[in-house]
Coordinates of C-alpha atoms and ligand atoms in Angstrom, one line a residue:
M10 CA -61.5 -13.9 -61.8
E11 CA -61.3 -11.5 -59.2
S12 CA -63.0 -8.4 -59.3
F13 CA -61.5 -5.1 -60.0
F14 CA -63.2 -1.5 -59.4
D15 CA -62.2 1.7 -59.5
T16 CA -63.3 4.8 -56.9
E17 CA -61.7 8.1 -56.7
I18 CA -60.7 7.9 -52.9
A19 CA -59.7 5.2 -50.7
V20 CA -60.8 5.2 -47.4
L21 CA -59.0 2.5 -45.5
G22 CA -60.4 2.2 -41.4
A23 CA -64.0 3.2 -40.7
G24 CA -62.5 3.8 -37.2
P25 CA -64.0 7.1 -35.3
A26 CA -61.2 9.1 -38.7
G27 CA -62.8 7.2 -41.0
A28 CA -66.3 7.6 -40.5
T29 CA -66.2 10.9 -40.0
F30 CA -63.9 11.6 -43.1
A31 CA -66.4 9.6 -45.3
R32 CA -69.4 11.4 -43.3
L33 CA -68.5 14.7 -44.4
A34 CA -66.9 14.5 -47.7
G35 CA -69.1 12.0 -48.7
E36 CA -71.7 14.1 -49.6
K37 CA -67.9 15.6 -51.9
H38 CA -66.3 13.2 -53.2
A39 CA -66.1 10.0 -54.7
L40 CA -65.3 7.2 -51.8
T41 CA -64.9 3.4 -51.0
V42 CA -64.3 2.6 -47.5
I43 CA -63.3 0.1 -46.8
D44 CA -62.5 -2.2 -42.8
R45 CA -61.8 -5.9 -41.6
R46 CA -64.3 -5.4 -38.4
C47 CA -68.1 -6.2 -38.9
L48 CA -69.5 -2.5 -39.0
T49 CA -73.3 -2.9 -40.1
N50 CA -74.8 -5.0 -38.1
N51 CA -74.5 -5.9 -34.1
E52 CA -72.6 -9.7 -35.1
T53 CA -69.4 -9.6 -32.4
T54 CA -66.7 -10.9 -34.3
L55 CA -63.7 -8.9 -34.0
G56 CA -63.9 -5.5 -32.1
K57 CA -61.7 -2.2 -30.9
C58 CA -59.5 -3.1 -27.7
C59 CA -60.4 0.2 -25.9
G60 CA -61.4 1.9 -22.3
G61 CA -64.5 3.6 -24.0
L62 CA -63.9 7.4 -22.2
L63 CA -65.1 9.9 -23.9
S64 CA -63.0 12.6 -23.3
P65 CA -64.8 16.3 -23.2
D66 CA -62.2 17.1 -25.7
A67 CA -64.1 13.7 -28.1
Q68 CA -67.1 15.7 -26.6
R69 CA -66.6 18.8 -27.6
A70 CA -65.8 17.5 -31.7
L71 CA -68.6 16.2 -31.1
A72 CA -71.0 19.0 -30.8
S73 CA -68.7 21.3 -33.5
Q74 CA -69.8 19.2 -35.8
G75 CA -73.5 19.1 -34.7
L76 CA -74.0 14.8 -33.2
T77 CA -74.8 14.5 -30.4
L78 CA -74.3 10.4 -28.6
P79 CA -77.4 8.0 -29.6
L80 CA -78.4 7.3 -25.6
D81 CA -77.5 2.9 -26.1
V82 CA -73.8 3.9 -27.6
L83 CA -73.3 4.8 -23.5
V84 CA -73.3 2.3 -20.9
S85 CA -73.6 2.2 -17.5
P86 CA -72.0 3.4 -15.2
Q87 CA -71.1 7.8 -15.5
I88 CA -68.4 8.2 -13.4
F89 CA -66.8 11.8 -12.2
A90 CA -64.1 11.1 -10.6
V91 CA -60.5 9.3 -11.8
H92 CA -58.9 7.6 -9.1
V93 CA -54.5 8.0 -9.4
M94 CA -53.0 5.1 -7.7
D95 CA -49.3 4.8 -7.7
L96 CA -48.5 1.5 -6.6
P97 CA -45.0 1.4 -5.2
S98 CA -45.2 4.1 -2.9
G99 CA -48.9 3.2 -1.8
T100 CA -50.3 6.7 -2.2
Q101 CA -53.7 7.3 -4.1
Q102 CA -55.4 10.3 -4.8
A103 CA -59.2 11.4 -6.9
Y104 CA -59.6 13.9 -9.2
S105 CA -63.0 15.1 -10.2
R106 CA -63.0 14.2 -14.5
S107 CA -66.1 14.4 -16.4
Y108 CA -65.8 11.2 -19.3
V109 CA -68.4 9.6 -20.9
N110 CA -68.3 6.2 -20.2
L111 CA -69.3 4.8 -23.8
D112 CA -69.0 1.2 -25.4
R113 CA -67.0 2.1 -27.6
Q114 CA -67.7 -1.3 -30.2
K115 CA -72.0 0.7 -30.8
L116 CA -69.8 4.2 -30.6
D117 CA -68.2 3.1 -33.9
R118 CA -71.3 2.1 -35.6
W119 CA -73.1 4.3 -34.6
L120 CA -70.4 6.9 -36.9
V121 CA -70.9 4.5 -39.2
S122 CA -74.4 4.6 -39.8
C123 CA -74.6 8.5 -40.1
I124 CA -72.0 7.6 -43.6
P125 CA -74.2 9.0 -46.3
R126 CA -76.1 5.5 -47.9
H127 CA -74.7 6.3 -51.4
V128 CA -70.4 5.7 -49.8
P129 CA -70.2 2.4 -50.2
L130 CA -68.6 1.0 -47.2
L131 CA -66.7 -2.5 -47.4
D132 CA -66.7 -3.7 -44.6
Q133 CA -65.2 -7.3 -43.2
T134 CA -62.9 -6.8 -45.8
V135 CA -59.3 -6.6 -45.2
C136 CA -56.6 -4.5 -47.0
L137 CA -53.3 -7.2 -47.7
H138 CA -51.5 -5.3 -49.8
I139 CA -50.8 -1.8 -51.7
S140 CA -48.9 -0.9 -54.4
Q141 CA -49.2 1.2 -57.6
D142 CA -49.6 1.5 -60.4
Q143 CA -47.8 2.9 -63.8
Q144 CA -49.8 6.1 -63.7
G145 CA -49.5 5.8 -59.6
R146 CA -52.8 5.6 -59.6
F147 CA -53.1 3.5 -55.7
L148 CA -54.0 -0.4 -56.1
L149 CA -55.5 -2.2 -53.0
R150 CA -55.4 -5.6 -52.5
L151 CA -59.0 -7.1 -50.9
K152 CA -60.6 -10.2 -49.1
D153 CA -63.9 -10.6 -48.0
R154 CA -65.4 -12.2 -45.3
G155 CA -65.7 -15.4 -48.2
G156 CA -62.3 -15.4 -49.0
E157 CA -63.6 -13.6 -52.8
S158 CA -60.2 -11.1 -53.2
S159 CA -60.7 -8.1 -55.2
L160 CA -58.5 -5.2 -57.0
L161 CA -59.8 -1.2 -55.7
R162 CA -58.0 0.8 -58.3
A163 CA -58.0 4.7 -56.2
R164 CA -56.6 8.2 -56.9
Y165 CA -55.6 9.0 -53.4
L166 CA -55.7 7.7 -50.6
V167 CA -56.5 8.1 -47.5
G168 CA -54.7 6.1 -44.4
A169 CA -57.1 5.5 -41.1
D170 CA -56.0 2.0 -40.5
G171 CA -55.0 3.2 -36.6
A172 CA -51.7 2.3 -35.4
A173 CA -50.8 -0.7 -37.8
S174 CA -51.5 1.7 -40.9
L175 CA -50.5 -0.7 -43.8
V176 CA -50.5 2.6 -45.1
R177 CA -48.1 4.8 -43.4
R178 CA -46.2 1.3 -43.4
T179 CA -46.3 1.1 -47.4
F180 CA -45.7 5.2 -47.9
F181 CA -43.8 6.2 -44.7
P182 CA -41.5 3.5 -43.9
N183 CA -38.6 6.4 -42.6
R184 CA -41.4 8.0 -40.3
P185 CA -41.9 5.3 -37.0
I186 CA -43.6 6.3 -34.4
R187 CA -42.9 5.6 -30.5
Q188 CA -45.7 2.6 -29.5
Y189 CA -47.0 0.5 -26.9
V190 CA -48.4 -3.5 -26.4
A191 CA -51.9 -1.9 -24.8
V192 CA -53.4 -5.3 -22.7
Q193 CA -57.5 -5.3 -21.3
E194 CA -58.7 -7.7 -19.5
L195 CA -62.7 -7.9 -19.1
Y196 CA -63.6 -9.0 -15.6
Q197 CA -67.2 -9.9 -14.2
A198 CA -67.1 -7.5 -11.2
D199 CA -70.8 -7.9 -9.1
S200 CA -69.9 -7.2 -6.4
V201 CA -67.3 -3.9 -7.1
S202 CA -69.0 -0.7 -6.8
P203 CA -68.6 1.8 -9.7
F204 CA -65.1 2.4 -10.1
F205 CA -62.1 4.4 -12.7
G206 CA -58.9 4.2 -12.1
A207 CA -55.0 5.3 -13.6
L208 CA -52.5 2.7 -12.6
F209 CA -48.6 3.9 -12.7
D210 CA -45.6 1.8 -11.4
P211 CA -42.6 2.2 -13.6
Q212 CA -41.1 -1.1 -12.5
L213 CA -43.8 -2.3 -15.1
T214 CA -44.5 0.2 -17.7
D215 CA -43.2 3.4 -18.2
C216 CA -47.0 4.4 -19.2
Y217 CA -50.3 3.5 -17.4
G218 CA -53.0 1.3 -17.0
W219 CA -56.7 1.8 -16.1
L220 CA -59.2 0.0 -13.9
I221 CA -62.0 1.4 -15.7
S222 CA -66.1 -0.4 -14.6
K223 CA -68.8 -1.1 -17.6
G224 CA -72.2 -2.3 -16.7
Q225 CA -71.5 -5.4 -14.7
Q226 CA -67.7 -5.8 -15.8
L227 CA -64.7 -4.9 -14.9
F228 CA -62.0 -3.9 -17.2
L229 CA -58.4 -3.9 -16.3
G230 CA -55.8 -2.8 -18.5
A231 CA -52.5 -1.4 -19.2
A232 CA -49.7 0.3 -22.3
F233 CA -46.6 -1.6 -21.6
P234 CA -43.0 -1.6 -23.3
K235 CA -42.7 -4.3 -26.3
D236 CA -40.8 -6.6 -24.1
K237 CA -42.2 -9.2 -21.7
V238 CA -45.4 -7.9 -22.8
S239 CA -48.0 -11.1 -20.7
S240 CA -45.6 -11.6 -17.8
R241 CA -46.0 -7.6 -17.4
F242 CA -50.0 -7.7 -17.7
T243 CA -49.8 -9.9 -15.0
Q244 CA -47.7 -9.0 -12.4
L245 CA -49.5 -6.2 -12.7
R246 CA -53.0 -7.8 -11.1
Q247 CA -50.8 -9.8 -9.2
K248 CA -49.9 -6.3 -7.4
L249 CA -53.4 -5.2 -7.8
E250 CA -54.8 -8.4 -5.4
Q251 CA -51.6 -7.8 -3.0
I252 CA -53.6 -4.8 -2.1
G253 CA -56.9 -6.6 -1.7
Y254 CA -58.7 -5.7 -5.6
R255 CA -60.6 -9.0 -6.7
F256 CA -61.3 -9.7 -9.6
G257 CA -64.3 -12.1 -10.5
A258 CA -64.1 -14.1 -14.1
R259 CA -61.8 -13.6 -16.6
L260 CA -64.3 -12.6 -19.6
A261 CA -62.0 -12.0 -22.7
R262 CA -58.5 -10.4 -23.1
E263 CA -58.0 -8.0 -26.1
G264 CA -54.6 -6.7 -27.6
C265 CA -53.2 -4.3 -30.1
L266 CA -50.8 -1.4 -30.4
V267 CA -51.4 2.2 -29.2
S268 CA -49.2 4.5 -30.8
R269 CA -47.8 7.3 -28.0
P270 CA -45.8 10.4 -29.9
A271 CA -42.7 11.3 -28.8
G272 CA -42.1 14.6 -30.3
P273 CA -42.4 16.9 -33.4
F274 CA -41.5 14.4 -35.6
D275 CA -44.2 11.7 -35.0
F276 CA -46.8 12.9 -36.5
C277 CA -47.9 12.5 -40.5
T278 CA -49.9 13.8 -41.7
G279 CA -49.2 12.4 -45.7
S280 CA -47.6 13.4 -48.7
G281 CA -49.1 13.7 -52.3
R282 CA -52.1 11.7 -52.4
V283 CA -51.9 9.5 -49.5
L284 CA -53.0 11.6 -46.9
L285 CA -53.1 10.1 -43.2
L286 CA -55.8 10.5 -40.3
G287 CA -56.6 9.7 -36.9
E288 CA -53.8 7.5 -35.0
A289 CA -52.1 5.9 -38.0
A290 CA -51.2 10.1 -38.4
G291 CA -49.8 9.8 -34.8
F292 CA -52.8 11.8 -33.1
V293 CA -52.4 10.6 -29.8
S294 CA -52.7 11.6 -26.3
P295 CA -48.5 10.9 -25.2
S296 CA -50.3 12.0 -21.4
S297 CA -53.9 9.6 -21.4
L298 CA -53.9 7.5 -24.8
Q299 CA -56.4 9.7 -25.7
G300 CA -57.3 9.7 -29.5
I301 CA -60.7 9.7 -30.0
S302 CA -61.3 12.9 -30.1
Y303 CA -58.4 13.3 -32.3
A304 CA -59.4 11.2 -35.0
L305 CA -62.9 12.8 -35.4
D306 CA -60.5 15.7 -35.6
S307 CA -58.9 14.8 -37.8
G308 CA -61.6 13.9 -40.4
A309 CA -63.1 16.6 -40.0
I310 CA -60.2 18.3 -41.3
L311 CA -59.5 16.7 -44.0
A312 CA -62.8 16.7 -44.9
E313 CA -62.4 21.0 -45.1
A314 CA -59.3 20.5 -46.6
L315 CA -59.3 18.6 -49.1
D316 CA -59.5 19.8 -52.5
L317 CA -59.0 17.4 -55.6
E318 CA -58.7 20.8 -57.9
T319 CA -55.9 22.0 -55.6
H320 CA -51.4 21.1 -56.5
D321 CA -50.8 19.3 -53.2
P322 CA -54.0 18.8 -50.9
A323 CA -51.7 17.2 -48.5
A324 CA -49.5 20.3 -47.7
K325 CA -52.8 22.5 -47.1
Y326 CA -54.3 19.4 -45.4
H327 CA -50.5 19.6 -43.3
R328 CA -51.5 23.5 -42.6
A329 CA -54.5 22.4 -41.4
T330 CA -53.9 20.3 -38.4
L331 CA -51.2 22.7 -37.2
A332 CA -53.5 23.0 -33.8
L333 CA -54.2 19.8 -33.1
R334 CA -50.2 18.8 -33.3
R335 CA -49.8 21.7 -31.3
Q336 CA -52.6 20.6 -28.9
L337 CA -51.0 17.5 -29.1
L338 CA -47.5 18.6 -28.0
G339 CA -48.5 20.7 -25.1
K340 CA -49.9 17.1 -24.1
L341 CA -46.2 16.0 -23.8
L342 CA -45.2 18.9 -22.2
K343 CA -48.1 17.3 -19.2
C344 CA -46.0 13.6 -19.2
P345 CA -43.1 14.8 -16.9
F346 CA -46.2 15.5 -14.4
L347 CA -47.7 12.0 -14.7
Y348 CA -44.7 10.0 -15.4
Q349 CA -41.7 11.1 -13.0
P350 CA -42.8 9.1 -10.0
A351 CA -40.8 11.5 -7.8
I352 CA -43.0 15.0 -9.5
R353 CA -45.9 12.4 -9.2
R354 CA -46.1 11.5 -5.5
A355 CA -44.5 15.2 -4.4
L356 CA -48.0 16.7 -6.3
M357 CA -50.7 14.1 -5.6
G358 CA -48.5 14.4 -1.6
S359 CA -50.3 18.5 -1.7
G360 CA -53.5 17.3 -2.9
I361 CA -53.6 20.0 -5.0
F362 CA -56.5 20.1 -7.3
S363 CA -57.5 17.3 -5.9
L364 CA -60.7 16.1 -5.3
P365 CA -61.5 15.0 -0.7
V366 CA -63.1 11.7 -1.2
S367 CA -65.0 10.2 1.9
Q368 CA -66.4 7.0 0.5
A369 CA -64.2 4.4 -0.5
P370 CA -66.1 2.4 -3.1
T371 CA -67.4 -0.7 -2.3
G372 CA -65.6 -3.8 -2.1
L373 CA -62.3 -1.5 -3.4
P374 CA -59.2 -0.9 -0.6
W375 CA -59.2 2.9 -1.9
K376 CA -57.9 4.7 1.3
C377 CA -59.9 7.6 2.0
R378 CA -58.8 10.8 3.5
Ligands
LIG16 C1 -56.5 -0.4 -24.6 C2 -56.0 1.1 -25.0 C3 -57.9 2.3 -25.5 C4 -58.2 3.2 -25.4 N1 -59.2 3.7 -25.0 C5 -59.4 5.3 -25.2 C6 -60.3 5.8 -24.4 O1 -61.2 5.5 -23.5 N2 -60.6 7.3 -25.0 C7 -60.0 7.6 -26.2 O2 -60.4 8.7 -26.3 N3 -59.5 7.0 -26.7 C8 -59.1 5.8 -26.7 N4 -57.9 5.0 -26.9 C9 -57.3 5.8 -28.6 C10 -58.1 5.3 -29.8 O3 -59.0 4.1 -29.1 C11 -58.0 5.4 -30.4 O4 -57.0 6.2 -31.0 C12 -58.8 5.2 -31.9 O5 -59.2 4.5 -32.5 C13 -57.9 6.5 -32.9 O6 -58.9 6.4 -34.2 P1 -58.8 5.7 -35.7 O7 -59.9 5.5 -36.4 O8 -57.6 6.6 -36.1 O9 -58.2 4.4 -35.7 P2 -58.5 2.9 -35.0 O10 -59.7 3.1 -34.3 O11 -58.2 2.0 -34.7 O12 -59.9 1.8 -36.3 C14 -59.0 1.7 -37.4 C15 -59.7 1.5 -38.5 O13 -58.9 -0.1 -38.6 C16 -59.2 -0.5 -39.5 N5 -58.1 -1.5 -40.5 C17 -56.9 -1.5 -40.0 N6 -56.0 -1.8 -41.0 C18 -57.0 -2.0 -41.7 C19 -56.4 -3.5 -42.9 N7 -55.3 -3.4 -43.7 N8 -57.7 -3.9 -43.9 C20 -59.1 -3.4 -43.8 N9 -59.3 -2.4 -42.5 C21 -58.1 -1.9 -41.5 C22 -59.9 -1.4 -38.3 O14 -60.6 -2.3 -38.3 C23 -60.8 0.1 -37.6 O15 -61.6 -0.2 -37.5 C24 -57.2 3.5 -26.3 C25 -56.5 2.9 -27.7 C26 -55.7 1.5 -26.9 C27 -55.3 0.6 -27.7

């Protein structure tokens, strides 16, 4: 027989948003956290497709929550410049940047390890369906790794379930968000020196691609419109090979949806007793696709704002995210400078804010200025 259990708040997703909310709200409320990934040991099953760069905003978010990163989350090398490449024109330019290069799976496991021990965490458990009973309580149909089904009943539902959010699709079907398909391949990279590149090619995507060194690997990824994704990725790789890039043996290929808000209506923080966090709410930078900081911030904002005695907790949370939403809309204003080819090339050509590079990274066809 199917098992059945109750909780006050069901948190679907234990990525940076859900884990942060559970860490900060777990002392005040009775939560149950569900995630399909294995987040409690080192099994390498499902991972999160991600560049794994911690932006200055994410570093600030961790600092404001009193957190410091354990060393084993970091990945060598730490890189202090981004090489921007406009592929059709062959224009290249370097800019100083202070990202932290990390292992995304280890970051997520570490954030989960910070959740108070008394909070039930059902990892390797997928939520297949969500409905409501006659009293308006949420019924989450779950299936664990062994194929066992169960039903979780909750008064409140927190959707921290990322770009493909089941919670958002179920409760806010009229609030779709602009999305892309991100594809990333990992290659052996013994002969290439550390590198972080941002790749622009409007023939392949109106978003962007990236090359990131991680240990002995090189990640090549890009976010594409939803059609002809595989062929667009192949063309990207071929274009890089044509200008001299050499990729080692392919170690893995991964992909997922990524949200890219196009305006204020793409943000959806929830309503009634359903609340959305992180990428499920649309909190991702439309200019860089950076989303870890907004996941950390929104998790903390909800933990602070959530008062179950309040008449309308969703309205309070929505108001509390105003600064975050304004910050993201500010990033939209930055997009033309990056994504309009003529403006981007003019800016790159002017050399404004750029970093003179005297030494080309070994093994990469970088044009020194
Ligand atoms: C290719 C790529 C590269 C990126 N690179 C960067 C980067 O370098 N730096 C950066 O800051 N941001 C980056 N981002 C964005 C960043 O990864 C996300 O914004 C961030 O992970 C959002 O956190 P989250 O907790 O909201 O969602 P997620 O991290 O996506 O977590 C959602 C969780 O919900 C779980 N889940 C979903 N549905 C279910 C279900 N039905 N049942 C059970 N569990 C479920 C998933 O397993 C997952 O653990 C990148 C995104 C992509 C796609």
